[in-house]
């Protein structure tokens, strides 16, 4: 089955800097890749997603890139703010059948004022 | 607010007991997914229902079962509880079960503590 690796597990940046989180997946049949932000005591919140027929997607300060050949995708956050501090999860969904999400282990992002 | 509701927010029970977790999906969503979040296993898919029928199973124990009712709300039943079942249980919903709009929206979760 699908396996998703996520790095780094923790990331600390200064306010205004950029943050990059990287994920790799194992199943070449995976074709949908969402990113979730989870704040303490809350459920995961979908922040951006990308389909396999697209190489990059941007939404204000957040962007995601996908390299299907290398089977990796990344989350880029620019001009970070303290409210960006949270745990971020990448996930992959394999084509056909269930739409179950296979998650990475998460990255704890801390943005220092 | 995702539009997905879960009750109860917290649940404390003893080993060997049985509990029921409830989820109401976003209005119009036909698919409900259950996930378990623990420190050692991360976020793991348990089971999916689409329009009342089971669509897929993940790493769900035989002691656990779920169902989706005609009004599309879902319940996750956990029985013969063990200490290791202590975790956060999330419900997510999406409009379709496959293809189409694939976005899944998560509820606030139920924190289960087994003593």
Coordinates of N, CA and C in Angstrom, one line a residue:
Chain A
X1 N 0.8 -1.2 0.0 CA 0.0 0.0 0.0 C 0.8 1.3 0.0
X2 N 0.2 2.4 0.0 CA 0.9 3.7 -0.1 C 1.6 3.9 1.2
X3 N 2.8 4.6 1.1 CA 3.5 5.0 2.3 C 4.0 6.5 2.0
X4 N 3.8 7.3 3.0 CA 4.1 8.7 2.8 C 5.1 9.1 3.9
X5 N 6.3 9.6 3.5 CA 7.3 10.1 4.4 C 7.3 11.6 4.3
X6 N 7.5 12.2 5.5 CA 7.4 13.7 5.6 C 8.6 14.2 6.4
X7 N 9.2 15.3 5.9 CA 10.4 15.9 6.6 C 10.4 17.4 6.5
X8 N 10.9 18.1 7.5 CA 11.4 17.6 8.7 C 10.2 17.3 9.7
X9 N 10.6 16.8 10.9 CA 9.5 16.5 11.9 C 9.3 17.8 12.7
X10 N 10.3 18.6 12.8 CA 10.1 19.9 13.4 C 10.8 21.0 12.6
X11 N 10.3 22.2 12.6 CA 10.8 23.3 11.9 C 10.6 24.6 12.6
X12 N 11.6 25.3 12.8 CA 11.5 26.6 13.5 C 12.1 27.7 12.6
X13 N 11.3 28.8 12.4 CA 11.7 29.9 11.5 C 11.3 31.2 12.2
X14 N 12.0 32.2 11.7 CA 11.7 33.6 12.2 C 10.5 34.2 11.4
X15 N 9.7 34.9 12.1 CA 8.6 35.6 11.4 C 9.1 36.3 10.2
X16 N 8.4 36.1 9.1 CA 8.8 36.7 7.8 C 9.6 35.8 6.9
X17 N 10.2 34.8 7.5 CA 11.0 33.9 6.7 C 10.0 32.9 6.0
X18 N 10.6 32.1 5.1 CA 9.8 31.1 4.4 C 10.0 29.7 5.1
X19 N 9.0 28.8 4.9 CA 9.1 27.5 5.4 C 8.8 26.5 4.3
X20 N 9.6 25.4 4.3 CA 9.3 24.4 3.3 C 9.2 23.0 4.0
X21 N 8.2 22.3 3.6 CA 8.0 20.9 4.2 C 7.9 20.0 3.0
X22 N 8.6 18.8 3.1 CA 8.7 17.9 2.0 C 8.1 16.6 2.3
X23 N 7.5 16.0 1.3 CA 6.9 14.6 1.4 C 7.2 13.8 0.2
X24 N 7.4 12.5 0.4 CA 7.6 11.6 -0.7 C 6.5 10.5 -0.5
X25 N 6.1 10.0 -1.7 CA 5.1 8.9 -1.6 C 5.7 7.7 -2.4
X26 N 5.1 6.5 -2.2 CA 5.6 5.3 -2.8 C 4.8 4.8 -3.9
X27 N 3.5 5.0 -3.9 CA 2.6 4.4 -4.9 C 2.4 5.4 -6.1
X28 N 2.9 5.0 -7.3 CA 2.9 5.8 -8.5 C 1.4 6.0 -8.9
X29 N 0.5 5.2 -8.4 CA -0.9 5.4 -8.7 C -1.6 6.5 -7.9
X30 N -0.9 7.1 -6.9 CA -1.5 8.2 -6.2 C -1.6 9.4 -7.0
X31 N -2.7 10.1 -6.9 CA -3.0 11.2 -7.9 C -3.6 12.4 -7.2
X32 N -3.7 12.4 -5.9 CA -4.3 13.6 -5.2 C -3.5 13.8 -3.9
X33 N -3.1 15.0 -3.7 CA -2.2 15.3 -2.5 C -2.7 16.5 -1.8
X34 N -3.4 16.3 -0.7 CA -3.8 17.5 0.1 C -2.8 17.8 1.3
X35 N -2.9 19.0 1.8 CA -2.1 19.4 3.0 C -3.1 19.9 4.0
X36 N -2.8 19.5 5.3 CA -3.6 19.8 6.4 C -2.8 20.6 7.4
X37 N -3.5 21.5 8.1 CA -2.9 22.2 9.2 C -3.7 21.8 10.5
X38 N -3.0 21.4 11.5 CA -3.7 21.0 12.7 C -3.2 21.9 13.9
X39 N -4.1 22.7 14.5 CA -3.7 23.4 15.7 C -4.1 22.6 16.9
X40 N -3.5 23.0 18.0 CA -3.7 22.2 19.2 C -5.2 22.1 19.6
X41 N -5.6 20.9 19.8 CA -7.0 20.7 20.3 C -8.0 20.8 19.2
X42 N -7.6 20.8 17.9 CA -8.5 21.0 16.8 C -8.3 19.8 15.8
X43 N -9.3 19.7 14.9 CA -9.1 18.7 13.8 C -8.3 19.3 12.7
X44 N -7.8 18.4 11.8 CA -7.0 18.9 10.7 C -7.8 19.7 9.8
X45 N -7.2 20.8 9.3 CA -7.9 21.8 8.4 C -7.2 21.8 7.1
X46 N -8.0 21.5 6.0 CA -7.4 21.5 4.7 C -7.0 22.9 4.3
X47 N -5.7 23.0 3.9 CA -5.2 24.3 3.5 C -4.9 24.5 2.0
X48 N -4.5 23.4 1.4 CA -4.3 23.4 -0.1 C -4.2 22.0 -0.6
X49 N -4.5 21.8 -1.8 CA -4.4 20.4 -2.4 C -4.0 20.5 -3.8
X50 N -3.5 19.4 -4.4 CA -3.0 19.4 -5.8 C -3.3 18.1 -6.4
X51 N -3.7 18.1 -7.6 CA -3.9 16.8 -8.4 C -2.7 16.5 -9.2
X52 N -2.5 15.3 -9.6 CA -1.3 14.8 -10.2 C -1.1 15.4 -11.6
X53 N -2.2 16.0 -12.2 CA -2.0 16.6 -13.5 C -1.6 18.0 -13.5
X54 N -1.2 18.5 -12.3 CA -0.8 19.9 -12.1 C 0.6 19.8 -11.3
X55 N 1.5 20.7 -11.8 CA 2.8 20.7 -11.2 C 2.9 21.7 -10.0
X56 N 2.1 22.7 -10.0 CA 2.2 23.7 -8.9 C 0.9 24.4 -8.7
X57 N 0.6 24.7 -7.5 CA -0.6 25.5 -7.1 C -0.3 26.4 -6.0
X58 N -0.9 27.6 -6.1 CA -0.6 28.7 -5.2 C -1.9 29.3 -4.6
X59 N -1.9 29.6 -3.4 CA -3.0 30.3 -2.7 C -2.4 31.3 -1.7
X60 N -2.3 32.5 -2.2 CA -1.8 33.6 -1.3 C -0.4 33.2 -0.9
X61 N -0.1 33.0 0.4 CA 1.2 32.8 0.9 C 1.6 31.3 0.9
X62 N 0.7 30.5 0.4 CA 0.9 29.0 0.5 C 1.0 28.5 -1.0
X63 N 2.0 27.6 -1.2 CA 2.1 27.0 -2.5 C 2.5 25.5 -2.3
X64 N 2.1 24.7 -3.3 CA 2.4 23.3 -3.3 C 3.0 22.9 -4.6
X65 N 4.1 22.2 -4.6 CA 4.7 21.7 -5.9 C 4.7 20.2 -5.9
X66 N 4.6 19.6 -7.1 CA 4.5 18.2 -7.2 C 5.5 17.7 -8.3
X67 N 6.3 16.7 -8.0 CA 7.2 16.1 -9.0 C 6.8 14.7 -9.0
X68 N 6.0 14.3 -10.1 CA 5.5 13.0 -10.2 C 6.6 12.0 -10.5
X69 N 7.6 12.4 -11.2 CA 8.7 11.5 -11.6 C 9.4 11.0 -10.3
X70 N 9.7 12.0 -9.5 CA 10.5 11.7 -8.3 C 9.6 11.3 -7.2
X71 N 8.3 11.4 -7.3 CA 7.3 11.0 -6.3 C 7.5 11.8 -5.1
X72 N 7.6 13.1 -5.2 CA 7.6 14.0 -4.0 C 6.9 15.3 -4.2
X73 N 6.4 15.8 -3.2 CA 5.6 17.1 -3.2 C 6.0 17.9 -2.0
X74 N 5.9 19.2 -2.1 CA 6.3 20.1 -1.1 C 5.3 21.2 -0.8
X75 N 5.3 21.7 0.4 CA 4.5 22.8 0.9 C 5.5 24.0 1.1
X76 N 5.1 25.1 0.6 CA 5.9 26.3 0.7 C 5.1 27.4 1.4
X77 N 5.5 27.9 2.5 CA 4.8 29.0 3.1 C 5.8 30.2 3.1
X78 N 5.3 31.3 2.5 CA 6.2 32.5 2.5 C 5.7 33.5 3.5
X79 N 6.5 34.4 3.9 CA 6.2 35.5 4.8 C 5.5 35.0 6.1
X80 N 6.1 34.0 6.7 CA 5.5 33.3 7.8 C 5.1 34.3 8.9
X81 N 4.0 33.9 9.6 CA 3.4 34.7 10.7 C 3.3 33.8 11.9
X82 N 3.3 34.3 13.1 CA 3.1 33.4 14.3 C 1.9 32.5 14.3
X83 N 0.8 33.0 13.6 CA -0.4 32.2 13.5 C -0.2 31.0 12.6
X84 N 0.9 30.9 11.8 CA 1.2 29.8 11.0 C 1.7 28.6 11.9
X85 N 2.0 28.9 13.1 CA 2.5 27.8 14.0 C 1.5 26.8 14.2
X86 N 1.8 25.5 13.9 CA 0.9 24.4 14.0 C 1.6 23.1 13.5
X87 N 0.9 22.0 13.5 CA 1.4 20.8 12.9 C 0.8 20.7 11.5
X88 N 1.7 20.4 10.5 CA 1.3 20.3 9.1 C 1.4 18.8 8.7
X89 N 0.4 18.4 8.0 CA 0.4 17.0 7.5 C 0.2 17.0 6.0
X90 N 1.0 16.2 5.3 CA 0.8 15.9 3.9 C 0.1 14.6 3.8
X91 N -0.6 14.4 2.7 CA -1.3 13.1 2.5 C -1.4 12.8 1.1
X92 N -1.6 11.5 0.8 CA -1.8 11.1 -0.6 C -3.0 10.2 -0.7
X93 N -3.6 10.2 -1.9 CA -4.8 9.4 -2.2 C -4.5 8.7 -3.5
X94 N -4.7 7.4 -3.4 CA -4.4 6.5 -4.6 C -5.7 6.4 -5.5
X95 N -5.5 6.5 -6.8 CA -6.6 6.4 -7.7 C -7.3 5.1 -7.6
X96 N -8.6 5.1 -7.7 CA -9.4 3.9 -7.8 C -9.9 3.5 -6.4
X97 N -11.1 3.1 -6.3 CA -11.6 2.6 -5.0 C -11.8 3.7 -4.0
X98 N -11.3 3.4 -2.8 CA -11.5 4.3 -1.7 C -10.7 5.6 -1.9
X99 N -11.2 6.7 -1.3 CA -10.5 8.0 -1.3 C -9.8 8.2 0.1
X100 N -9.4 7.1 0.7 CA -8.7 7.2 2.0 C -7.4 8.0 1.9
X101 N -7.2 8.8 2.9 CA -6.0 9.6 3.0 C -4.9 8.8 3.7
X102 N -3.7 8.8 3.1 CA -2.6 8.2 3.8 C -1.7 9.4 4.2
X103 N -1.5 9.5 5.5 CA -0.8 10.7 6.0 C 0.7 10.5 6.2
X104 N 1.4 11.6 6.1 CA 2.8 11.6 6.7 C 2.7 11.8 8.2
X105 N 3.8 11.8 8.8 CA 3.9 11.8 10.3 C 3.7 13.2 10.9
X106 N 3.8 14.2 10.0 CA 3.5 15.6 10.5 C 4.8 16.4 10.7
X107 N 4.7 17.7 10.6 CA 5.8 18.6 10.8 C 5.3 19.7 11.8
X108 N 6.0 19.8 12.9 CA 5.6 20.9 13.9 C 6.3 22.1 13.5
X109 N 5.6 23.1 13.0 CA 6.2 24.4 12.6 C 6.0 25.4 13.7
X110 N 7.1 26.1 14.1 CA 7.1 27.1 15.0 C 7.6 28.4 14.4
X111 N 6.8 29.5 14.4 CA 7.2 30.7 13.8 C 7.5 31.7 15.0
X112 N 8.7 32.1 15.1 CA 9.1 32.9 16.3 C 9.0 34.4 15.9
X113 N 8.3 35.2 16.8 CA 8.1 36.6 16.5 C 9.4 37.4 16.5
Chain B
X1 N -14.7 26.8 11.1 CA -15.6 25.7 11.3 C -15.8 24.9 10.0
X2 N -15.5 23.6 10.0 CA -15.6 22.8 8.8 C -17.0 22.4 8.4
X3 N -17.9 22.4 9.3 CA -19.3 22.0 9.1 C -19.5 20.5 9.5
X4 N -18.4 19.8 9.9 CA -18.5 18.4 10.4 C -18.6 18.5 11.9
X5 N -19.6 17.8 12.5 CA -19.7 17.9 13.9 C -19.5 16.5 14.5
X6 N -18.9 16.4 15.7 CA -18.6 15.2 16.3 C -19.0 15.3 17.8
X7 N -19.6 14.2 18.3 CA -19.9 14.2 19.7 C -19.6 12.8 20.3
X8 N -19.2 12.7 21.5 CA -18.9 13.8 22.4 C -17.5 14.3 22.1
X9 N -17.1 15.4 22.8 CA -15.8 16.0 22.6 C -14.7 15.2 23.3
X10 N -15.1 14.8 24.5 CA -14.2 13.9 25.4 C -15.0 12.7 25.9
X11 N -14.3 11.6 26.1 CA -14.9 10.4 26.6 C -13.9 9.7 27.5
X12 N -14.3 9.5 28.7 CA -13.4 8.7 29.6 C -14.1 7.5 30.0
X13 N -13.5 6.3 29.9 CA -14.1 5.1 30.2 C -13.1 4.1 30.7
X14 N -13.6 2.9 31.1 CA -12.7 1.9 31.6 C -12.4 0.8 30.6
X15 N -11.4 0.0 30.9 CA -11.1 -1.1 30.0 C -12.3 -2.1 30.0
X16 N -12.5 -2.7 28.8 CA -13.6 -3.6 28.7 C -14.9 -3.0 28.3
X17 N -15.0 -1.7 28.4 CA -16.3 -1.1 28.1 C -16.5 -0.9 26.6
X18 N -17.7 -0.4 26.3 CA -18.1 -0.1 24.9 C -18.5 1.4 24.8
X19 N -18.1 2.0 23.8 CA -18.5 3.4 23.6 C -19.0 3.7 22.1
X20 N -19.7 4.7 21.9 CA -20.2 5.1 20.6 C -19.8 6.5 20.3
X21 N -19.2 6.8 19.2 CA -18.8 8.1 18.8 C -19.7 8.5 17.6
X22 N -20.2 9.7 17.6 CA -21.1 10.1 16.6 C -20.5 11.2 15.7
X23 N -20.9 11.2 14.4 CA -20.4 12.2 13.5 C -21.6 12.6 12.5
X24 N -21.7 13.9 12.3 CA -22.6 14.4 11.3 C -21.8 15.1 10.2
X25 N -21.9 14.7 9.0 CA -21.1 15.2 7.9 C -21.6 16.6 7.5
X26 N -20.8 17.3 6.7 CA -21.3 18.6 6.1 C -22.5 18.4 5.3
X27 N -23.4 19.4 5.2 CA -24.6 19.3 4.5 C -24.3 18.9 3.0
X28 N -24.9 17.9 2.5 CA -24.7 17.5 1.1 C -23.6 16.5 0.9
X29 N -22.7 16.3 1.9 CA -21.7 15.3 1.7 C -22.2 13.9 1.9
X30 N -21.8 13.0 1.0 CA -22.3 11.6 1.1 C -21.3 10.6 1.7
X31 N -20.0 11.0 1.7 CA -19.0 10.1 2.3 C -18.6 10.5 3.7
X32 N -18.4 9.5 4.5 CA -17.9 9.7 5.9 C -16.7 8.8 6.0
X33 N -15.6 9.4 6.6 CA -14.4 8.6 6.9 C -14.1 8.7 8.4
X34 N -13.6 7.7 8.9 CA -13.1 7.7 10.3 C -11.6 7.5 10.4
X35 N -10.9 8.3 11.2 CA -9.5 8.2 11.3 C -9.2 8.2 12.8
X36 N -8.1 7.5 13.2 CA -7.6 7.5 14.5 C -6.3 8.2 14.6
X37 N -6.1 9.1 15.6 CA -4.8 9.8 15.7 C -4.2 9.5 17.1
X38 N -3.0 8.8 17.0 CA -2.3 8.5 18.3 C -0.9 9.0 18.1
X39 N -0.2 9.2 19.2 CA 1.2 9.7 19.2 C 2.1 8.7 18.4
X40 N 2.0 7.4 18.6 CA 2.9 6.5 18.0 C 2.5 6.1 16.5
X41 N 1.2 6.1 16.2 CA 0.8 5.7 14.9 C 0.4 6.9 13.9
X42 N 0.3 8.1 14.5 CA -0.1 9.2 13.6 C -1.5 9.1 13.3
X43 N -1.9 9.7 12.1 CA -3.3 9.7 11.6 C -3.5 8.4 10.7
X44 N -4.4 7.6 11.1 CA -4.6 6.3 10.4 C -6.1 6.2 10.0
X45 N -6.3 5.8 8.8 CA -7.6 5.6 8.2 C -8.2 4.3 8.8
X46 N -9.5 4.4 9.3 CA -10.1 3.3 9.8 C -11.2 2.7 8.8
X47 N -12.1 3.5 8.4 CA -13.2 3.0 7.6 C -13.9 4.2 6.9
X48 N -14.5 3.8 5.7 CA -15.2 4.8 4.9 C -16.6 4.3 4.6
X49 N -17.6 5.2 4.7 CA -18.9 4.9 4.2 C -19.3 5.9 3.2
X50 N -20.1 5.4 2.2 CA -20.6 6.3 1.1 C -22.1 6.0 1.0
X51 N -22.9 7.0 1.3 CA -24.3 6.9 1.1 C -24.9 5.7 1.8
X52 N -24.4 5.4 3.0 CA -25.0 4.3 3.7 C -24.3 3.0 3.6
X53 N -23.4 2.9 2.7 CA -22.7 1.6 2.5 C -21.2 1.7 2.8
X54 N -20.7 0.6 3.3 CA -19.3 0.6 3.5 C -18.5 0.6 2.2
X55 N -17.5 1.5 2.1 CA -16.8 1.6 0.9 C -15.4 1.0 1.0
X56 N -14.7 1.2 2.1 CA -13.4 0.8 2.3 C -13.0 0.6 3.8
X57 N -12.1 -0.3 4.1 CA -11.7 -0.6 5.4 C -10.2 -0.4 5.5
X58 N -9.7 0.2 6.6 CA -8.3 0.3 6.8 C -7.9 -0.5 7.9
X59 N -7.0 0.0 8.8 CA -6.5 -0.7 9.9 C -7.5 -0.7 11.1
X60 N -8.7 -1.2 10.8 CA -9.7 -1.1 11.9 C -9.8 -2.5 12.6
X61 N -9.7 -2.5 13.9 CA -9.8 -3.7 14.7 C -11.2 -4.3 14.6
X62 N -11.2 -5.6 14.8 CA -12.5 -6.3 14.8 C -13.4 -5.9 15.9
X63 N -12.8 -5.3 17.0 CA -13.6 -4.8 18.1 C -14.3 -3.5 17.7
X64 N -13.9 -2.9 16.6 CA -14.5 -1.7 16.2 C -15.5 -1.9 15.0
X65 N -16.5 -1.2 15.0 CA -17.5 -1.2 13.9 C -18.1 0.1 13.7
X66 N -18.6 0.3 12.5 CA -19.2 1.6 12.2 C -20.5 1.4 11.3
X67 N -21.2 2.4 11.2 CA -22.4 2.4 10.3 C -22.7 3.8 9.9
X68 N -23.4 4.0 8.8 CA -23.9 5.3 8.3 C -25.4 5.1 8.1
X69 N -26.1 6.0 8.7 CA -27.6 6.0 8.7 C -28.2 6.7 7.5
X70 N -29.5 6.5 7.3 CA -30.2 7.1 6.1 C -30.0 8.6 6.1
X71 N -29.9 9.3 7.3 CA -29.7 10.7 7.3 C -28.3 11.1 7.1
X72 N -27.4 10.1 6.9 CA -26.0 10.2 6.5 C -25.1 10.5 7.7
X73 N -25.6 10.6 8.9 CA -24.7 10.6 10.1 C -24.1 9.3 10.3
X74 N -23.0 9.2 11.0 CA -22.3 8.0 11.2 C -22.0 7.8 12.6
X75 N -21.9 6.5 13.0 CA -21.4 6.2 14.4 C -20.3 5.2 14.3
X76 N -19.3 5.4 15.2 CA -18.2 4.4 15.3 C -18.3 3.8 16.7
X77 N -18.4 2.5 16.7 CA -18.6 1.7 17.9 C -17.3 1.0 18.3
X78 N -16.8 1.3 19.5 CA -15.6 0.7 20.0 C -15.9 -0.2 21.2
X79 N -15.6 -1.5 21.1 CA -16.0 -2.4 22.2 C -14.8 -3.1 22.8
X80 N -15.0 -3.7 24.0 CA -13.9 -4.4 24.7 C -12.6 -3.5 24.7
X81 N -12.8 -2.3 25.2 CA -11.8 -1.3 25.1 C -10.5 -1.6 25.9
X82 N -9.4 -1.3 25.3 CA -8.1 -1.5 25.9 C -7.4 -0.2 26.1
X83 N -6.4 -0.2 26.9 CA -5.6 1.1 27.2 C -5.1 1.7 25.9
X84 N -4.7 0.8 25.0 CA -4.1 1.3 23.7 C -5.1 1.9 22.8
X85 N -6.4 1.8 23.1 CA -7.4 2.5 22.2 C -7.5 3.9 22.5
X86 N -6.9 4.4 23.6 CA -6.9 5.8 23.9 C -6.3 6.6 22.8
X87 N -7.0 7.5 22.2 CA -6.6 8.3 21.0 C -7.6 9.3 20.7
X88 N -7.3 10.1 19.7 CA -8.2 11.1 19.1 C -8.9 10.4 17.9
X89 N -10.2 10.5 17.8 CA -10.9 9.9 16.7 C -11.6 11.0 15.9
X90 N -11.2 11.0 14.6 CA -11.7 12.1 13.8 C -12.7 11.5 12.7
X91 N -13.7 12.3 12.4 CA -14.5 12.0 11.3 C -14.3 13.0 10.3
X92 N -14.3 12.6 9.0 CA -14.2 13.6 7.9 C -15.3 13.3 6.9
X93 N -15.6 14.3 6.1 CA -16.7 14.0 5.1 C -16.2 14.6 3.8
X94 N -16.7 14.1 2.7 CA -16.5 14.6 1.4 C -17.8 14.4 0.6
X95 N -17.9 15.2 -0.5 CA -19.1 15.1 -1.3 C -19.3 13.8 -2.0
X96 N -18.2 13.3 -2.6 CA -18.3 12.0 -3.3 C -17.4 11.0 -2.7
X97 N -17.6 9.7 -3.0 CA -16.7 8.7 -2.5 C -15.5 8.4 -3.4
X98 N -15.6 8.8 -4.6 CA -14.5 8.5 -5.5 C -14.5 9.5 -6.6
X99 N -13.4 10.0 -7.1 CA -13.3 11.0 -8.1 C -13.9 12.3 -7.7
X100 N -14.4 13.1 -8.7 CA -15.1 14.3 -8.4 C -14.4 15.2 -7.4
X101 N -15.1 15.8 -6.5 CA -14.5 16.7 -5.5 C -14.0 15.8 -4.4
X102 N -12.7 15.8 -4.3 CA -12.0 14.9 -3.4 C -11.7 15.5 -2.0
X103 N -12.0 16.7 -1.8 CA -11.6 17.4 -0.6 C -12.3 16.7 0.6
X104 N -11.6 16.4 1.7 CA -12.1 15.9 2.9 C -12.0 16.9 4.0
X105 N -13.1 17.1 4.7 CA -13.2 18.1 5.8 C -13.4 17.4 7.1
X106 N -12.5 17.8 8.1 CA -12.5 17.0 9.3 C -13.3 17.7 10.4
X107 N -13.9 16.9 11.3 CA -14.5 17.4 12.5 C -13.5 17.7 13.6
X108 N -14.0 18.2 14.7 CA -13.1 18.6 15.8 C -12.6 17.4 16.6
X109 N -13.1 16.2 16.4 CA -12.6 15.0 17.0 C -13.2 14.7 18.3
X110 N -13.1 13.4 18.7 CA -13.4 12.9 20.0 C -12.2 12.4 20.7
X111 N -11.9 12.9 21.9 CA -10.7 12.4 22.6 C -11.2 11.3 23.5
X112 N -10.7 10.0 23.3 CA -11.1 8.9 24.1 C -9.9 8.5 25.0
X113 N -10.3 8.4 26.3 CA -9.3 8.0 27.3 C -9.8 6.8 27.9
X114 N -9.0 5.7 27.9 CA -9.4 4.4 28.5 C -8.5 4.2 29.7
X115 N -9.2 4.1 30.9 CA -8.4 4.0 32.1 C -8.4 2.5 32.6

